[in-house]
Amino acid sequence: MTKYAIDPELTPWLAMLPEIDLSDMSVVRERAGELEGMIPPVVVPDGIEIREVTIRGHDGYAIRTKVYTPTAQDGPRPGFLSIHGGGFVMGDPEMTEQLSVDIAAETGAVVVSPDYRLAPEHPFPAGLEDCYATLEWLAANTAELGVDPGRIAVGGGSAGGGLSAAVALLARDRKGPALCFQLLEIPELDDRLDTPSMQQFVDTPLWNRPNAEYSWKYYLSGTPETLGLQYAAPSRAEDLSGLPPAFVSVCEFDPLRDEGISYAQRLLEAGVSTELHHYRGTFHGSGLVAGAEVSKRMASDVMDAIRRALS
């Protein structure tokens, strides 16, 4: 780990980070709590209501979904579909609950976060279809939720960022709910694993090439050849025009770095207004060290971008 020029504020935490090895999913399921144990307890300010709803997916699957509503906000509010990360194989809405709460509190948005199905038990397109069905539910219930249908966004980090990009593609191609913004934090976008950063970073903290290989292997294990891979791996999409404005962030020592940069560049080339941030000295998931200045800057940039997009 020390061969990488990681930010000095992050370095002391490296020994305390859990080791993620996706080669044995039974072990991953058993140890999932270690990563969640690093996440501080959620702080919910006054005026934020949290409830659970069940959304019926396209194939009848019951999607457990968390809804975060700012009760003091009057008039039509923005809506935000928050998609958790976890390499397509781990996680739940509780893993990113603090972000969902913060978005609701700081932007006045109604935030909806689905507990989508995970691979390898439920490979692509199950998880993506759950996320898209949640977007459709949000758009169909704007009156009840008090949401402005013209201000609905999607966002997430890591696999959640990849799923957010895919939801935006689906919404465009299916002529579904209009999105005003897509937040793609350290997104997992490309199953081809051929970028320089993906080839170089084989032993970086938390996420590395071996984990990426297993992640895509599990996620695509049930994919029919006739199903377009561009919705599983948005980097494969040939046409990125007509997508909503984007915020893309990448970390220096992250195998996903270059695919995120490339996707942002292609969005710009396609005429999509895009903001790209690269954070020096960081690694995938280094935001878990919330007290580090670079982590504070990353979080501030994300919230500022969401606030501007939804205003």
PDB file of C-alpha atoms in Angstrom, residues 56-297:
ATOM      1  CA  ARG A  56     -43.403  -3.646  -7.272  1.00  0.00           C
ATOM      2  CA  GLY A  57     -40.752  -4.184  -9.956  1.00  0.00           C
ATOM      3  CA  HIS A  58     -41.277  -5.068 -13.589  1.00  0.00           C
ATOM      4  CA  ASP A  59     -41.016  -8.794 -12.863  1.00  0.00           C
ATOM      5  CA  GLY A  60     -43.130  -8.601  -9.721  1.00  0.00           C
ATOM      6  CA  TYR A  61     -40.220  -8.428  -7.288  1.00  0.00           C
ATOM      7  CA  ALA A  62     -41.013  -6.445  -4.136  1.00  0.00           C
ATOM      8  CA  ILE A  63     -38.325  -3.739  -3.814  1.00  0.00           C
ATOM      9  CA  ARG A  64     -37.792  -2.513  -0.255  1.00  0.00           C
ATOM     10  CA  THR A  65     -37.240   1.221  -0.594  1.00  0.00           C
ATOM     11  CA  LYS A  66     -36.325   3.970   1.871  1.00  0.00           C
ATOM     12  CA  VAL A  67     -37.927   7.398   1.436  1.00  0.00           C
ATOM     13  CA  TYR A  68     -36.415  10.507   3.063  1.00  0.00           C
ATOM     14  CA  THR A  69     -38.754  13.495   3.151  1.00  0.00           C
ATOM     15  CA  PRO A  70     -37.994  17.037   4.402  1.00  0.00           C
ATOM     16  CA  THR A  71     -41.232  17.776   6.259  1.00  0.00           C
ATOM     17  CA  ALA A  72     -40.648  21.520   6.658  1.00  0.00           C
ATOM     18  CA  GLN A  73     -40.289  22.119   2.933  1.00  0.00           C
ATOM     19  CA  ASP A  74     -43.298  23.755   1.301  1.00  0.00           C
ATOM     20  CA  GLY A  75     -44.285  23.566  -2.340  1.00  0.00           C
ATOM     21  CA  PRO A  76     -42.980  21.193  -5.010  1.00  0.00           C
ATOM     22  CA  ARG A  77     -39.610  19.775  -4.015  1.00  0.00           C
ATOM     23  CA  PRO A  78     -36.881  18.114  -6.040  1.00  0.00           C
ATOM     24  CA  GLY A  79     -36.686  14.338  -6.174  1.00  0.00           C
ATOM     25  CA  PHE A  80     -33.480  12.299  -5.971  1.00  0.00           C
ATOM     26  CA  LEU A  81     -32.991   8.598  -6.693  1.00  0.00           C
ATOM     27  CA  SER A  82     -30.052   7.529  -4.492  1.00  0.00           C
ATOM     28  CA  ILE A  83     -28.383   4.248  -5.511  1.00  0.00           C
ATOM     29  CA  HIS A  84     -25.938   2.607  -3.110  1.00  0.00           C
ATOM     30  CA  GLY A  85     -22.636   1.077  -4.179  1.00  0.00           C
ATOM     31  CA  GLY A  86     -21.013  -2.241  -3.325  1.00  0.00           C
ATOM     32  CA  GLY A  87     -19.603  -3.687  -6.537  1.00  0.00           C
ATOM     33  CA  PHE A  88     -23.064  -4.934  -7.609  1.00  0.00           C
ATOM     34  CA  VAL A  89     -22.736  -7.642  -4.932  1.00  0.00           C
ATOM     35  CA  MET A  90     -22.908  -5.855  -1.555  1.00  0.00           C
ATOM     36  CA  GLY A  91     -24.719  -3.080   0.247  1.00  0.00           C
ATOM     37  CA  ASP A  92     -28.167  -1.725   0.978  1.00  0.00           C
ATOM     38  CA  PRO A  93     -29.799   1.707   1.422  1.00  0.00           C
ATOM     39  CA  GLU A  94     -28.533   1.855   4.993  1.00  0.00           C
ATOM     40  CA  MET A  95     -24.932   1.823   3.751  1.00  0.00           C
ATOM     41  CA  THR A  96     -25.360   5.277   2.204  1.00  0.00           C
ATOM     42  CA  GLU A  97     -28.127   6.502   4.488  1.00  0.00           C
ATOM     43  CA  GLN A  98     -26.189   9.504   5.780  1.00  0.00           C
ATOM     44  CA  LEU A  99     -25.816  10.830   2.244  1.00  0.00           C
ATOM     45  CA  SER A 100     -29.531  10.326   1.565  1.00  0.00           C
ATOM     46  CA  VAL A 101     -30.394  12.167   4.780  1.00  0.00           C
ATOM     47  CA  ASP A 102     -27.957  14.976   3.988  1.00  0.00           C
ATOM     48  CA  ILE A 103     -29.321  15.441   0.465  1.00  0.00           C
ATOM     49  CA  ALA A 104     -32.855  15.694   1.835  1.00  0.00           C
ATOM     50  CA  ALA A 105     -31.816  18.107   4.581  1.00  0.00           C
ATOM     51  CA  GLU A 106     -29.544  20.349   2.529  1.00  0.00           C
ATOM     52  CA  THR A 107     -31.407  20.500  -0.788  1.00  0.00           C
ATOM     53  CA  GLY A 108     -35.012  19.963   0.306  1.00  0.00           C
ATOM     54  CA  ALA A 109     -35.299  16.950  -1.988  1.00  0.00           C
ATOM     55  CA  VAL A 110     -37.378  13.847  -1.416  1.00  0.00           C
ATOM     56  CA  VAL A 111     -34.769  11.097  -1.615  1.00  0.00           C
ATOM     57  CA  VAL A 112     -35.706   7.552  -2.619  1.00  0.00           C
ATOM     58  CA  SER A 113     -33.206   4.694  -2.162  1.00  0.00           C
ATOM     59  CA  PRO A 114     -33.983   1.147  -3.353  1.00  0.00           C
ATOM     60  CA  ASP A 115     -32.690  -2.094  -1.831  1.00  0.00           C
ATOM     61  CA  TYR A 116     -32.038  -3.488  -5.304  1.00  0.00           C
ATOM     62  CA  ARG A 117     -31.187  -7.128  -5.921  1.00  0.00           C
ATOM     63  CA  LEU A 118     -27.537  -8.114  -5.800  1.00  0.00           C
ATOM     64  CA  ALA A 119     -25.342 -10.395  -7.878  1.00  0.00           C
ATOM     65  CA  PRO A 120     -24.366 -13.182  -8.170  1.00  0.00           C
ATOM     66  CA  GLU A 121     -27.716 -14.449  -6.885  1.00  0.00           C
ATOM     67  CA  HIS A 122     -29.458 -11.869  -9.092  1.00  0.00           C
ATOM     68  CA  PRO A 123     -27.209 -10.881 -12.012  1.00  0.00           C
ATOM     69  CA  PHE A 124     -27.824  -8.086 -14.499  1.00  0.00           C
ATOM     70  CA  PRO A 125     -30.372  -6.822 -15.350  1.00  0.00           C
ATOM     71  CA  ALA A 126     -32.208  -7.514 -12.056  1.00  0.00           C
ATOM     72  CA  GLY A 127     -30.570  -4.801  -9.941  1.00  0.00           C
ATOM     73  CA  LEU A 128     -30.731  -2.202 -12.689  1.00  0.00           C
ATOM     74  CA  GLU A 129     -34.395  -2.927 -13.398  1.00  0.00           C
ATOM     75  CA  ASP A 130     -35.128  -2.510  -9.677  1.00  0.00           C
ATOM     76  CA  CYS A 131     -33.451   0.904  -9.748  1.00  0.00           C
ATOM     77  CA  TYR A 132     -35.314   1.931 -12.885  1.00  0.00           C
ATOM     78  CA  ALA A 133     -38.642   0.741 -11.447  1.00  0.00           C
ATOM     79  CA  THR A 134     -37.937   2.929  -8.404  1.00  0.00           C
ATOM     80  CA  LEU A 135     -37.377   5.923 -10.685  1.00  0.00           C
ATOM     81  CA  GLU A 136     -40.675   5.202 -12.423  1.00  0.00           C
ATOM     82  CA  TRP A 137     -42.407   4.979  -9.028  1.00  0.00           C
ATOM     83  CA  LEU A 138     -40.917   8.317  -7.987  1.00  0.00           C
ATOM     84  CA  ALA A 139     -42.045   9.964 -11.217  1.00  0.00           C
ATOM     85  CA  ALA A 140     -45.527   8.414 -11.016  1.00  0.00           C
ATOM     86  CA  ASN A 141     -46.059   9.609  -7.450  1.00  0.00           C
ATOM     87  CA  THR A 142     -44.774  13.169  -7.671  1.00  0.00           C
ATOM     88  CA  ALA A 143     -48.108  14.658  -6.587  1.00  0.00           C
ATOM     89  CA  GLU A 144     -48.333  12.476  -3.475  1.00  0.00           C
ATOM     90  CA  LEU A 145     -44.653  13.005  -2.640  1.00  0.00           C
ATOM     91  CA  GLY A 146     -44.758  16.747  -3.284  1.00  0.00           C
ATOM     92  CA  VAL A 147     -42.056  16.464  -5.950  1.00  0.00           C
ATOM     93  CA  ASP A 148     -41.564  18.721  -8.955  1.00  0.00           C
ATOM     94  CA  PRO A 149     -41.505  16.325 -11.962  1.00  0.00           C
ATOM     95  CA  GLY A 150     -39.089  18.682 -13.714  1.00  0.00           C
ATOM     96  CA  ARG A 151     -36.460  18.338 -10.999  1.00  0.00           C
ATOM     97  CA  ILE A 152     -35.716  14.639 -10.598  1.00  0.00           C
ATOM     98  CA  ALA A 153     -32.093  13.463 -10.414  1.00  0.00           C
ATOM     99  CA  VAL A 154     -30.248  10.187  -9.984  1.00  0.00           C
ATOM    100  CA  GLY A 155     -26.938   9.496  -8.320  1.00  0.00           C
ATOM    101  CA  GLY A 156     -24.662   7.101  -6.512  1.00  0.00           C
ATOM    102  CA  GLY A 157     -21.088   6.036  -5.894  1.00  0.00           C
ATOM    103  CA  SER A 158     -19.004   3.153  -7.261  1.00  0.00           C
ATOM    104  CA  ALA A 159     -21.431   0.508  -8.577  1.00  0.00           C
ATOM    105  CA  GLY A 160     -24.160   2.970  -7.591  1.00  0.00           C
ATOM    106  CA  GLY A 161     -22.557   5.458  -9.959  1.00  0.00           C
ATOM    107  CA  GLY A 162     -22.520   2.882 -12.738  1.00  0.00           C
ATOM    108  CA  LEU A 163     -26.155   2.021 -12.085  1.00  0.00           C
ATOM    109  CA  SER A 164     -27.023   5.728 -12.058  1.00  0.00           C
ATOM    110  CA  ALA A 165     -25.418   6.167 -15.478  1.00  0.00           C
ATOM    111  CA  ALA A 166     -27.335   3.120 -16.713  1.00  0.00           C
ATOM    112  CA  VAL A 167     -30.632   4.442 -15.318  1.00  0.00           C
ATOM    113  CA  ALA A 168     -30.029   7.692 -17.201  1.00  0.00           C
ATOM    114  CA  LEU A 169     -29.427   5.724 -20.417  1.00  0.00           C
ATOM    115  CA  LEU A 170     -32.569   3.644 -19.883  1.00  0.00           C
ATOM    116  CA  ALA A 171     -34.684   6.718 -19.131  1.00  0.00           C
ATOM    117  CA  ARG A 172     -33.508   8.269 -22.396  1.00  0.00           C
ATOM    118  CA  ASP A 173     -33.911   5.167 -24.541  1.00  0.00           C
ATOM    119  CA  ARG A 174     -37.241   4.070 -23.070  1.00  0.00           C
ATOM    120  CA  LYS A 175     -38.548   7.633 -23.153  1.00  0.00           C
ATOM    121  CA  GLY A 176     -39.104   7.303 -19.428  1.00  0.00           C
ATOM    122  CA  PRO A 177     -39.030   9.891 -16.636  1.00  0.00           C
ATOM    123  CA  ALA A 178     -37.053  13.013 -17.473  1.00  0.00           C
ATOM    124  CA  LEU A 179     -33.905  13.474 -15.405  1.00  0.00           C
ATOM    125  CA  CYS A 180     -32.316  16.851 -14.727  1.00  0.00           C
ATOM    126  CA  PHE A 181     -28.989  15.562 -13.354  1.00  0.00           C
ATOM    127  CA  GLN A 182     -26.822  12.478 -12.849  1.00  0.00           C
ATOM    128  CA  LEU A 183     -24.290  12.183 -10.014  1.00  0.00           C
ATOM    129  CA  LEU A 184     -21.567   9.657 -10.864  1.00  0.00           C
ATOM    130  CA  GLU A 185     -19.143   9.333  -7.951  1.00  0.00           C
ATOM    131  CA  ILE A 186     -16.133   7.071  -8.567  1.00  0.00           C
ATOM    132  CA  PRO A 187     -18.377   5.131 -10.977  1.00  0.00           C
ATOM    133  CA  GLU A 188     -17.982   1.502 -12.071  1.00  0.00           C
ATOM    134  CA  LEU A 189     -18.725   1.724 -15.779  1.00  0.00           C
ATOM    135  CA  ASP A 190     -16.636  -0.617 -17.916  1.00  0.00           C
ATOM    136  CA  ASP A 191     -16.473  -4.409 -17.856  1.00  0.00           C
ATOM    137  CA  ARG A 192     -13.603  -4.524 -20.374  1.00  0.00           C
ATOM    138  CA  LEU A 193     -11.020  -3.722 -17.656  1.00  0.00           C
ATOM    139  CA  ASP A 194      -8.539  -2.365 -20.196  1.00  0.00           C
ATOM    140  CA  THR A 195      -7.755   1.153 -18.951  1.00  0.00           C
ATOM    141  CA  PRO A 196      -4.260   2.021 -17.662  1.00  0.00           C
ATOM    142  CA  SER A 197      -5.510   2.530 -14.102  1.00  0.00           C
ATOM    143  CA  MET A 198      -7.363  -0.794 -14.144  1.00  0.00           C
ATOM    144  CA  GLN A 199      -4.257  -2.593 -15.361  1.00  0.00           C
ATOM    145  CA  GLN A 200      -1.953  -0.826 -12.914  1.00  0.00           C
ATOM    146  CA  PHE A 201      -3.839  -0.844  -9.599  1.00  0.00           C
ATOM    147  CA  VAL A 202      -3.892  -4.519  -8.635  1.00  0.00           C
ATOM    148  CA  ASP A 203      -3.389  -4.024  -4.880  1.00  0.00           C
ATOM    149  CA  THR A 204      -4.880  -0.635  -3.998  1.00  0.00           C
ATOM    150  CA  PRO A 205      -6.904  -0.270  -0.763  1.00  0.00           C
ATOM    151  CA  LEU A 206     -10.545  -1.407  -0.661  1.00  0.00           C
ATOM    152  CA  TRP A 207     -10.891  -1.804  -4.452  1.00  0.00           C
ATOM    153  CA  ASN A 208      -8.465  -3.205  -7.001  1.00  0.00           C
ATOM    154  CA  ARG A 209      -8.370  -5.042 -10.314  1.00  0.00           C
ATOM    155  CA  PRO A 210      -8.978  -8.539  -8.852  1.00  0.00           C
ATOM    156  CA  ASN A 211     -12.142  -7.317  -7.130  1.00  0.00           C
ATOM    157  CA  ALA A 212     -13.263  -5.556 -10.297  1.00  0.00           C
ATOM    158  CA  GLU A 213     -12.839  -8.797 -12.244  1.00  0.00           C
ATOM    159  CA  TYR A 214     -15.018 -10.727  -9.796  1.00  0.00           C
ATOM    160  CA  SER A 215     -17.548  -7.902  -9.590  1.00  0.00           C
ATOM    161  CA  TRP A 216     -18.169  -7.949 -13.334  1.00  0.00           C
ATOM    162  CA  LYS A 217     -18.030 -11.742 -13.496  1.00  0.00           C
ATOM    163  CA  TYR A 218     -20.846 -11.991 -10.941  1.00  0.00           C
ATOM    164  CA  TYR A 219     -22.883  -9.103 -12.344  1.00  0.00           C
ATOM    165  CA  LEU A 220     -22.822 -10.397 -15.931  1.00  0.00           C
ATOM    166  CA  SER A 221     -23.108 -14.096 -15.119  1.00  0.00           C
ATOM    167  CA  GLY A 222     -26.667 -14.394 -16.324  1.00  0.00           C
ATOM    168  CA  THR A 223     -26.645 -11.872 -19.153  1.00  0.00           C
ATOM    169  CA  PRO A 224     -28.229 -13.111 -22.402  1.00  0.00           C
ATOM    170  CA  GLU A 225     -26.179 -12.310 -25.493  1.00  0.00           C
ATOM    171  CA  THR A 226     -29.167 -10.494 -26.945  1.00  0.00           C
ATOM    172  CA  LEU A 227     -29.313  -8.004 -24.059  1.00  0.00           C
ATOM    173  CA  GLY A 228     -27.393  -4.800 -24.736  1.00  0.00           C
ATOM    174  CA  LEU A 229     -24.298  -4.628 -22.549  1.00  0.00           C
ATOM    175  CA  GLN A 230     -24.353  -0.822 -22.687  1.00  0.00           C
ATOM    176  CA  TYR A 231     -26.924  -0.838 -19.872  1.00  0.00           C
ATOM    177  CA  ALA A 232     -24.720  -3.066 -17.721  1.00  0.00           C
ATOM    178  CA  ALA A 233     -21.512  -1.222 -18.599  1.00  0.00           C
ATOM    179  CA  PRO A 234     -22.418   2.324 -19.718  1.00  0.00           C
ATOM    180  CA  SER A 235     -18.914   2.877 -21.116  1.00  0.00           C
ATOM    181  CA  ARG A 236     -19.992   0.569 -23.947  1.00  0.00           C
ATOM    182  CA  ALA A 237     -22.817   2.912 -24.982  1.00  0.00           C
ATOM    183  CA  GLU A 238     -21.970   4.368 -28.388  1.00  0.00           C
ATOM    184  CA  ASP A 239     -24.277   7.401 -28.114  1.00  0.00           C
ATOM    185  CA  LEU A 240     -24.186   9.561 -24.978  1.00  0.00           C
ATOM    186  CA  SER A 241     -26.131  12.468 -26.434  1.00  0.00           C
ATOM    187  CA  GLY A 242     -29.385  13.575 -24.855  1.00  0.00           C
ATOM    188  CA  LEU A 243     -28.367  12.556 -21.338  1.00  0.00           C
ATOM    189  CA  PRO A 244     -28.812  14.813 -18.303  1.00  0.00           C
ATOM    190  CA  PRO A 245     -26.002  17.068 -17.017  1.00  0.00           C
ATOM    191  CA  ALA A 246     -23.438  15.126 -15.014  1.00  0.00           C
ATOM    192  CA  PHE A 247     -21.039  15.394 -12.096  1.00  0.00           C
ATOM    193  CA  VAL A 248     -18.252  12.809 -12.273  1.00  0.00           C
ATOM    194  CA  SER A 249     -15.624  12.272  -9.574  1.00  0.00           C
ATOM    195  CA  VAL A 250     -12.606   9.977  -9.589  1.00  0.00           C
ATOM    196  CA  CYS A 251      -9.829   9.061  -7.142  1.00  0.00           C
ATOM    197  CA  GLU A 252      -6.134   9.001  -8.069  1.00  0.00           C
ATOM    198  CA  PHE A 253      -5.331   5.476  -6.839  1.00  0.00           C
ATOM    199  CA  ASP A 254      -8.524   3.787  -7.974  1.00  0.00           C
ATOM    200  CA  PRO A 255      -8.648   1.230 -10.798  1.00  0.00           C
ATOM    201  CA  LEU A 256     -11.927   2.891 -11.842  1.00  0.00           C
ATOM    202  CA  ARG A 257     -10.217   6.272 -12.305  1.00  0.00           C
ATOM    203  CA  ASP A 258      -9.649   6.225 -16.057  1.00  0.00           C
ATOM    204  CA  GLU A 259     -13.052   4.859 -17.047  1.00  0.00           C
ATOM    205  CA  GLY A 260     -14.668   7.683 -15.084  1.00  0.00           C
ATOM    206  CA  ILE A 261     -12.470  10.299 -16.770  1.00  0.00           C
ATOM    207  CA  SER A 262     -13.131   8.788 -20.195  1.00  0.00           C
ATOM    208  CA  TYR A 263     -16.893   8.708 -19.625  1.00  0.00           C
ATOM    209  CA  ALA A 264     -16.877  12.368 -18.563  1.00  0.00           C
ATOM    210  CA  GLN A 265     -14.908  13.305 -21.665  1.00  0.00           C
ATOM    211  CA  ARG A 266     -17.314  11.403 -23.897  1.00  0.00           C
ATOM    212  CA  LEU A 267     -20.291  13.088 -22.238  1.00  0.00           C
ATOM    213  CA  LEU A 268     -18.728  16.466 -23.008  1.00  0.00           C
ATOM    214  CA  GLU A 269     -18.039  15.424 -26.599  1.00  0.00           C
ATOM    215  CA  ALA A 270     -21.706  14.420 -26.899  1.00  0.00           C
ATOM    216  CA  GLY A 271     -22.822  17.880 -25.788  1.00  0.00           C
ATOM    217  CA  VAL A 272     -23.727  16.911 -22.213  1.00  0.00           C
ATOM    218  CA  SER A 273     -22.806  19.550 -19.625  1.00  0.00           C
ATOM    219  CA  THR A 274     -20.376  17.729 -17.340  1.00  0.00           C
ATOM    220  CA  GLU A 275     -18.286  18.586 -14.291  1.00  0.00           C
ATOM    221  CA  LEU A 276     -15.263  16.335 -13.645  1.00  0.00           C
ATOM    222  CA  HIS A 277     -13.274  16.181 -10.395  1.00  0.00           C
ATOM    223  CA  HIS A 278     -10.076  14.223  -9.820  1.00  0.00           C
ATOM    224  CA  TYR A 279      -8.876  14.014  -6.198  1.00  0.00           C
ATOM    225  CA  ARG A 280      -5.159  13.676  -5.664  1.00  0.00           C
ATOM    226  CA  GLY A 281      -3.873  11.177  -3.107  1.00  0.00           C
ATOM    227  CA  THR A 282      -7.212   9.400  -2.699  1.00  0.00           C
ATOM    228  CA  PHE A 283      -8.276   5.798  -3.239  1.00  0.00           C
ATOM    229  CA  HIS A 284     -11.602   4.104  -3.874  1.00  0.00           C
ATOM    230  CA  GLY A 285     -13.730   4.567  -0.773  1.00  0.00           C
ATOM    231  CA  SER A 286     -11.267   6.881   0.976  1.00  0.00           C
ATOM    232  CA  GLY A 287     -14.254   9.073   1.809  1.00  0.00           C
ATOM    233  CA  LEU A 288     -14.853   6.651   4.694  1.00  0.00           C
ATOM    234  CA  VAL A 289     -12.130   8.672   6.449  1.00  0.00           C
ATOM    235  CA  ALA A 290     -14.578  11.527   6.759  1.00  0.00           C
ATOM    236  CA  GLY A 291     -12.348  13.742   8.874  1.00  0.00           C
ATOM    237  CA  ALA A 292      -9.606  14.106   6.262  1.00  0.00           C
ATOM    238  CA  GLU A 293      -9.575  17.445   4.490  1.00  0.00           C
ATOM    239  CA  VAL A 294      -9.701  15.839   1.058  1.00  0.00           C
ATOM    240  CA  SER A 295     -12.757  13.810   2.125  1.00  0.00           C
ATOM    241  CA  LYS A 296     -14.449  16.969   3.382  1.00  0.00           C
ATOM    242  CA  ARG A 297     -13.704  18.655   0.064  1.00  0.00           C
TER     243      ARG A 297
END
